[in-house]
mmCIF file of C-alpha atoms in Angstrom:
data_model
loop_
_atom_site.group_PDB
_atom_site.id
_atom_site.type_symbol
_atom_site.label_atom_id
_atom_site.label_comp_id
_atom_site.label_asym_id
_atom_site.label_seq_id
_atom_site.Cartn_x
_atom_site.Cartn_y
_atom_site.Cartn_z
ATOM 1 C CA MET H 12 17.500 60.486 58.635
ATOM 2 C CA ASN H 13 19.380 56.908 59.172
ATOM 3 C CA ASN H 14 22.833 56.308 58.609
ATOM 4 C CA LEU H 15 24.349 55.533 55.518
ATOM 5 C CA ALA H 16 27.699 53.330 54.648
ATOM 6 C CA LEU H 17 29.385 52.738 50.705
ATOM 7 C CA VAL H 18 31.436 49.286 50.714
ATOM 8 C CA THR H 19 33.265 48.141 47.989
ATOM 9 C CA GLY H 20 34.134 44.558 47.880
ATOM 10 C CA ALA H 21 30.697 43.692 49.296
ATOM 11 C CA THR H 22 29.416 40.456 48.118
ATOM 12 C CA SER H 23 32.070 37.867 49.571
ATOM 13 C CA GLY H 24 34.425 38.028 52.728
ATOM 14 C CA ILE H 25 35.639 41.369 54.734
ATOM 15 C CA GLY H 26 33.360 43.058 53.032
ATOM 16 C CA LYS H 27 30.681 41.235 52.784
ATOM 17 C CA ALA H 28 31.532 41.049 56.592
ATOM 18 C CA PHE H 29 31.068 44.698 57.531
ATOM 19 C CA ALA H 30 27.899 45.058 55.509
ATOM 20 C CA GLU H 31 26.496 42.555 56.761
ATOM 21 C CA ARG H 32 26.919 44.388 60.510
ATOM 22 C CA LEU H 33 26.377 47.359 59.342
ATOM 23 C CA ALA H 34 22.597 45.747 58.365
ATOM 24 C CA ALA H 35 22.726 44.585 61.800
ATOM 25 C CA ASP H 36 23.766 48.769 63.126
ATOM 26 C CA GLY H 37 20.844 49.992 61.033
ATOM 27 C CA TYR H 38 22.889 51.345 58.255
ATOM 28 C CA ASP H 39 21.385 52.199 55.038
ATOM 29 C CA LEU H 40 23.834 50.707 52.496
ATOM 30 C CA VAL H 41 25.375 51.020 49.330
ATOM 31 C CA ILE H 42 27.037 47.728 48.239
ATOM 32 C CA VAL H 43 29.386 47.876 45.044
ATOM 33 C CA GLY H 44 30.892 44.591 43.911
ATOM 34 C CA ARG H 45 31.463 42.940 40.673
ATOM 35 C CA ARG H 46 29.043 39.855 40.668
ATOM 36 C CA GLN H 47 24.991 41.647 40.458
ATOM 37 C CA GLU H 48 23.600 38.104 42.023
ATOM 38 C CA ARG H 49 25.100 37.366 45.103
ATOM 39 C CA LEU H 50 24.304 41.339 45.314
ATOM 40 C CA GLU H 51 21.177 40.794 44.673
ATOM 41 C CA GLU H 52 21.068 37.832 47.686
ATOM 42 C CA PHE H 53 22.556 40.723 50.042
ATOM 43 C CA VAL H 54 19.816 43.198 49.106
ATOM 44 C CA ASP H 55 16.923 40.060 49.526
ATOM 45 C CA ALA H 56 18.500 39.355 52.730
ATOM 46 C CA HIS H 57 17.988 41.917 54.065
ATOM 47 C CA PRO H 58 14.499 44.016 54.046
ATOM 48 C CA GLU H 59 14.665 45.691 57.638
ATOM 49 C CA VAL H 60 17.406 48.512 56.193
ATOM 50 C CA LYS H 61 17.910 50.242 52.374
ATOM 51 C CA VAL H 62 20.412 48.611 49.690
ATOM 52 C CA GLN H 63 21.658 49.513 47.154
ATOM 53 C CA PRO H 64 22.988 47.438 44.811
ATOM 54 C CA VAL H 65 25.458 48.720 42.236
ATOM 55 C CA VAL H 66 27.844 46.582 40.019
ATOM 56 C CA ALA H 67 30.665 48.006 38.750
ATOM 57 C CA ASP H 68 34.538 46.710 38.651
ATOM 58 C CA LEU H 69 37.328 49.016 40.963
ATOM 59 C CA SER H 70 39.882 47.730 38.246
ATOM 60 C CA THR H 71 38.576 50.312 35.258
ATOM 61 C CA ASP H 72 37.615 53.821 35.464
ATOM 62 C CA ALA H 73 34.320 53.290 34.514
ATOM 63 C CA GLY H 74 34.035 51.814 37.588
ATOM 64 C CA ILE H 75 35.482 53.956 39.846
ATOM 65 C CA ASP H 76 34.092 56.690 38.338
ATOM 66 C CA THR H 77 30.265 54.985 38.868
ATOM 67 C CA VAL H 78 30.897 54.222 42.809
ATOM 68 C CA ALA H 79 32.511 57.631 43.019
ATOM 69 C CA ARG H 80 29.979 59.803 41.814
ATOM 70 C CA ILE H 81 27.482 58.228 43.634
ATOM 71 C CA CYS H 82 30.195 58.597 46.599
ATOM 72 C CA ALA H 83 30.226 62.606 46.288
ATOM 73 C CA ALA H 84 26.468 62.187 45.588
ATOM 74 C CA GLU H 85 24.891 60.394 48.890
ATOM 75 C CA PRO H 86 25.351 61.746 52.531
ATOM 76 C CA LEU H 87 27.977 58.602 53.311
ATOM 77 C CA THR H 88 28.604 58.288 56.971
ATOM 78 C CA LEU H 89 31.302 55.761 55.894
ATOM 79 C CA LEU H 90 32.696 54.166 53.474
ATOM 80 C CA VAL H 91 34.351 51.154 53.967
ATOM 81 C CA ASN H 92 37.396 51.200 50.656
ATOM 82 C CA ASN H 93 37.177 46.793 51.370
ATOM 83 C CA ALA H 94 38.110 45.972 47.465
ATOM 84 C CA GLY H 95 40.482 43.871 46.811
ATOM 85 C CA VAL H 96 43.353 41.400 44.947
ATOM 86 C CA SER H 97 46.167 39.823 45.806
ATOM 87 C CA HIS H 98 47.911 39.002 42.582
ATOM 88 C CA TYR H 99 51.678 37.264 45.163
ATOM 89 C CA MET H 100 54.600 37.068 42.732
ATOM 90 C CA PRO H 101 57.372 38.057 41.637
ATOM 91 C CA LEU H 102 56.920 41.861 40.166
ATOM 92 C CA ALA H 103 59.109 40.541 36.702
ATOM 93 C CA ASP H 104 56.811 37.428 36.489
ATOM 94 C CA LEU H 105 53.329 39.473 37.294
ATOM 95 C CA PRO H 106 51.705 40.305 34.020
ATOM 96 C CA ALA H 107 51.383 44.089 32.899
ATOM 97 C CA ASP H 108 47.244 43.769 33.662
ATOM 98 C CA LYS H 109 47.527 42.025 36.766
ATOM 99 C CA ALA H 110 49.970 45.213 37.995
ATOM 100 C CA ARG H 111 47.289 47.419 36.800
ATOM 101 C CA GLU H 112 44.621 46.089 38.573
ATOM 102 C CA LEU H 113 46.557 45.636 41.414
ATOM 103 C CA VAL H 114 47.288 49.678 41.935
ATOM 104 C CA ASN H 115 43.819 50.178 40.536
ATOM 105 C CA VAL H 116 41.749 48.635 42.738
ATOM 106 C CA LYS H 117 43.587 49.321 46.480
ATOM 107 C CA VAL H 118 45.697 52.557 45.433
ATOM 108 C CA LEU H 119 43.015 54.743 42.860
ATOM 109 C CA ALA H 120 39.868 53.506 43.492
ATOM 110 C CA PRO H 121 39.931 53.922 47.657
ATOM 111 C CA THR H 122 42.054 57.608 46.352
ATOM 112 C CA LEU H 123 39.453 59.003 44.650
ATOM 113 C CA LEU H 124 36.852 57.299 46.213
ATOM 114 C CA SER H 125 37.886 58.456 49.347
ATOM 115 C CA ARG H 126 38.532 62.129 47.640
ATOM 116 C CA ALA H 127 34.787 61.943 46.176
ATOM 117 C CA ALA H 128 33.536 60.811 50.044
ATOM 118 C CA VAL H 129 35.000 63.535 52.108
ATOM 119 C CA ALA H 130 34.387 66.639 51.008
ATOM 120 C CA GLY H 131 30.082 66.323 51.428
ATOM 121 C CA MET H 132 32.211 64.435 55.229
ATOM 122 C CA GLN H 133 33.566 68.235 55.929
ATOM 123 C CA ASP H 134 30.479 70.334 55.131
ATOM 124 C CA ARG H 135 27.961 67.632 57.497
ATOM 125 C CA GLY H 136 30.936 67.810 59.753
ATOM 126 C CA ARG H 137 30.763 63.782 60.886
ATOM 127 C CA GLY H 138 31.599 60.775 58.911
ATOM 128 C CA ALA H 139 35.072 58.348 59.127
ATOM 129 C CA ILE H 140 36.828 56.937 56.269
ATOM 130 C CA ILE H 141 37.372 52.930 56.931
ATOM 131 C CA ASN H 142 40.475 52.335 54.214
ATOM 132 C CA VAL H 143 41.251 47.697 54.549
ATOM 133 C CA ALA H 144 44.236 47.503 54.028
ATOM 134 C CA GLY H 145 46.504 44.265 56.161
ATOM 135 C CA MET H 146 49.745 43.724 58.745
ATOM 136 C CA ILE H 147 52.206 43.045 54.963
ATOM 137 C CA ALA H 148 51.722 47.112 54.477
ATOM 138 C CA PHE H 149 55.101 46.688 57.736
ATOM 139 C CA SER H 150 56.900 43.431 55.714
ATOM 140 C CA GLY H 151 59.475 45.553 53.499
ATOM 141 C CA PRO H 152 62.399 44.905 55.764
ATOM 142 C CA ALA H 153 61.592 40.348 55.946
ATOM 143 C CA PRO H 154 63.484 38.886 54.364
ATOM 144 C CA HIS H 155 62.429 36.147 51.179
ATOM 145 C CA SER H 156 62.434 33.194 52.760
ATOM 146 C CA GLN H 157 60.211 34.858 55.246
ATOM 147 C CA MET H 158 57.278 35.714 53.137
ATOM 148 C CA PRO H 159 55.520 35.495 49.608
ATOM 149 C CA ARG H 160 57.038 37.250 46.249
ATOM 150 C CA ARG H 161 55.218 40.594 46.752
ATOM 151 C CA ALA H 162 56.509 43.765 45.723
ATOM 152 C CA VAL H 163 53.728 44.940 43.670
ATOM 153 C CA TYR H 164 50.463 44.165 46.644
ATOM 154 C CA ALA H 165 52.768 45.072 49.695
ATOM 155 C CA GLY H 166 53.961 48.810 48.134
ATOM 156 C CA THR H 167 49.443 49.216 47.324
ATOM 157 C CA LEU H 168 49.013 48.149 51.222
ATOM 158 C CA ALA H 169 51.606 50.463 52.278
ATOM 159 C CA HIS H 170 49.988 53.460 50.561
ATOM 160 C CA LEU H 171 46.869 53.101 52.515
ATOM 161 C CA VAL H 172 48.525 53.904 55.485
ATOM 162 C CA ALA H 173 50.751 56.430 55.030
ATOM 163 C CA MET H 174 47.717 57.777 52.894
ATOM 164 C CA SER H 175 45.254 57.461 55.618
ATOM 165 C CA GLN H 176 47.467 58.840 58.571
ATOM 166 C CA ALA H 177 48.582 62.442 56.663
ATOM 167 C CA LEU H 178 44.767 62.341 55.478
ATOM 168 C CA SER H 179 43.258 62.288 59.397
ATOM 169 C CA ALA H 180 45.655 64.308 59.835
ATOM 170 C CA GLU H 181 44.603 66.965 57.544
ATOM 171 C CA LEU H 182 41.166 66.336 58.728
ATOM 172 C CA GLU H 183 41.566 67.002 61.683
ATOM 173 C CA GLY H 184 38.902 68.838 63.970
ATOM 174 C CA THR H 185 36.506 68.053 61.290
ATOM 175 C CA GLY H 186 34.268 65.082 62.259
ATOM 176 C CA VAL H 187 35.640 62.949 59.920
ATOM 177 C CA GLN H 188 37.526 60.141 60.869
ATOM 178 C CA VAL H 189 40.010 58.470 58.703
ATOM 179 C CA GLU H 190 41.887 54.793 59.675
ATOM 180 C CA VAL H 191 43.410 51.649 57.717
ATOM 181 C CA VAL H 192 42.544 48.984 59.189
ATOM 182 C CA CYS H 193 45.587 46.064 59.288
ATOM 183 C CA PRO H 194 44.155 42.365 59.552
ATOM 184 C CA GLY H 195 46.439 39.412 59.218
ATOM 185 C CA VAL H 196 45.833 36.681 57.204
ATOM 186 C CA VAL H 197 41.513 36.245 57.365
ATOM 187 C CA ALA H 198 39.064 33.294 56.964
ATOM 188 C CA THR H 199 37.811 34.576 53.415
ATOM 189 C CA GLU H 200 38.151 33.483 49.670
ATOM 190 C CA PHE H 201 40.831 36.169 48.504
ATOM 191 C CA HIS H 202 43.069 33.476 48.798
ATOM 192 C CA GLU H 203 41.431 30.423 47.290
ATOM 193 C CA ARG H 204 41.170 32.480 44.204
ATOM 194 C CA GLN H 205 44.481 33.141 43.898
ATOM 195 C CA GLY H 206 45.206 29.159 43.939
ATOM 196 C CA LEU H 207 46.594 29.582 47.762
ATOM 197 C CA ASP H 208 45.803 27.277 49.755
ATOM 198 C CA MET H 209 45.844 28.400 53.468
ATOM 199 C CA SER H 210 43.327 26.397 55.405
ATOM 200 C CA VAL H 211 46.810 25.296 58.095
ATOM 201 C CA VAL H 212 46.881 28.541 58.485
ATOM 202 C CA PRO H 213 45.380 30.283 61.875
ATOM 203 C CA ARG H 214 43.504 32.908 60.393
ATOM 204 C CA MET H 215 40.690 35.037 61.745
ATOM 205 C CA SER H 216 37.341 35.254 61.488
ATOM 206 C CA ALA H 217 35.980 38.406 59.372
ATOM 207 C CA GLU H 218 33.501 39.471 61.800
ATOM 208 C CA ASP H 219 36.416 39.298 64.363
ATOM 209 C CA LEU H 220 38.600 41.966 62.062
ATOM 210 C CA VAL H 221 35.082 43.731 61.677
ATOM 211 C CA THR H 222 34.770 44.441 65.341
ATOM 212 C CA GLY H 223 38.356 45.703 65.604
ATOM 213 C CA ALA H 224 37.567 48.127 62.731
ATOM 214 C CA LEU H 225 34.520 49.278 64.843
ATOM 215 C CA ARG H 226 35.709 49.492 67.615
ATOM 216 C CA GLY H 227 39.007 50.627 66.509
ATOM 217 C CA LEU H 228 37.421 54.077 65.054
ATOM 218 C CA GLU H 229 35.339 54.846 68.167
ATOM 219 C CA LEU H 230 38.869 54.107 70.046
ATOM 220 C CA GLY H 231 40.136 57.045 67.522
ATOM 221 C CA GLU H 232 42.450 54.601 66.260
ATOM 222 C CA VAL H 233 43.683 55.848 62.719
ATOM 223 C CA VAL H 234 45.650 52.796 62.713
ATOM 224 C CA CYS H 235 44.185 49.790 63.951
ATOM 225 C CA ALA H 236 45.959 46.010 64.165
ATOM 226 C CA PRO H 237 43.048 43.779 65.064
ATOM 227 C CA GLY H 238 45.856 40.705 65.901
ATOM 228 C CA VAL H 239 47.804 42.598 67.386
ATOM 229 C CA GLU H 240 47.966 43.140 71.485
ATOM 230 C CA ASP H 241 50.600 45.076 71.544
ATOM 231 C CA ALA H 242 49.950 48.599 70.193
ATOM 232 C CA GLY H 243 52.883 49.408 71.182
ATOM 233 C CA LEU H 244 55.139 48.502 68.619
ATOM 234 C CA LEU H 245 52.635 49.672 66.144
ATOM 235 C CA ASP H 246 54.341 52.429 68.248
ATOM 236 C CA THR H 247 57.135 52.393 67.795
ATOM 237 C CA VAL H 248 57.096 51.636 64.177
ATOM 238 C CA PHE H 249 55.197 54.736 64.252
ATOM 239 C CA GLN H 250 58.157 57.545 65.792
ATOM 240 C CA ALA H 251 60.848 55.793 64.258
ATOM 241 C CA ASP H 252 59.275 56.923 61.544
ATOM 242 C CA LEU H 253 58.916 60.081 62.657
ATOM 243 C CA ALA H 254 62.228 60.287 63.720
ATOM 244 C CA ALA H 255 64.170 59.892 60.412
ATOM 245 C CA PHE H 256 61.640 61.589 58.999
ATOM 246 C CA GLY H 257 62.878 64.859 61.483
ATOM 247 C CA SER H 258 66.333 63.560 60.937
ATOM 248 C CA GLN H 259 67.119 65.311 57.967
ATOM 249 C CA SER H 260 69.941 68.029 56.906
ATOM 250 C CA PRO H 261 70.924 69.592 53.691
ATOM 251 C CA GLU H 262 74.443 68.383 54.243
ATOM 252 C CA LEU H 263 74.902 64.835 52.366
ATOM 253 C CA ALA H 264 74.915 62.146 55.095
ATOM 254 C CA THR H 265 78.823 61.596 56.339
ATOM 255 C CA ARG H 266 78.467 57.722 54.564
ATOM 256 C CA TYR H 267 77.965 58.653 51.336
ATOM 257 C CA ARG H 268 81.156 60.850 51.097
ATOM 258 C CA ALA H 269 84.437 59.605 49.405
ATOM 259 C CA GLY H 270 87.009 58.430 51.655
#
């Protein structure tokens, strides 16, 4: 049986680069996107593998449910939760429909698609889930002068990091891997579609990002940061997280007691 991968947001950018690489590696594919013509172009360009195009909008319940049914029914070897939107703006200015779209695409969809796929992967004793987040997941403490207004966007990516870490631990010993890949700025249409000019910013290619993500999976990394040379920096962050978590006490901390 051939390996089978499902890739969301597969019509451009990182998702298309994942689909191209996996097709070259001999995977059969289920590719998900909102633009039917681009899905059909990909199918026509890859007669060497089986490609099932699925038109679905993951900002909607109907779109999520459609893809979740496929994740539950098909013997997936790999699920790539890549679809995304940005909507960088101050929270007070973020329209409710855009906030809902962002949370649906980057929180609800990856959660429900992973849930649908993971039981079958466990039963088969193999499989992997790659969640595409970003280094902005770690940017919460940055002052506003250094970063764009991004409260909801950063929060959704932080969710993907924490969920991936916890799910990886939950699946230990099952043969199913979970990885969250955290790129910096990548050379795709992503920012341009939001009206942001990133042409002068150094950017990683989508192809290099995919190479890093797949190599990280081979290395057993749960958090893969393809643009971070010193992986010890990430380990320091995670050890600090665990130290804070482990230092809890039922007693009120001294600094909060009345003087």
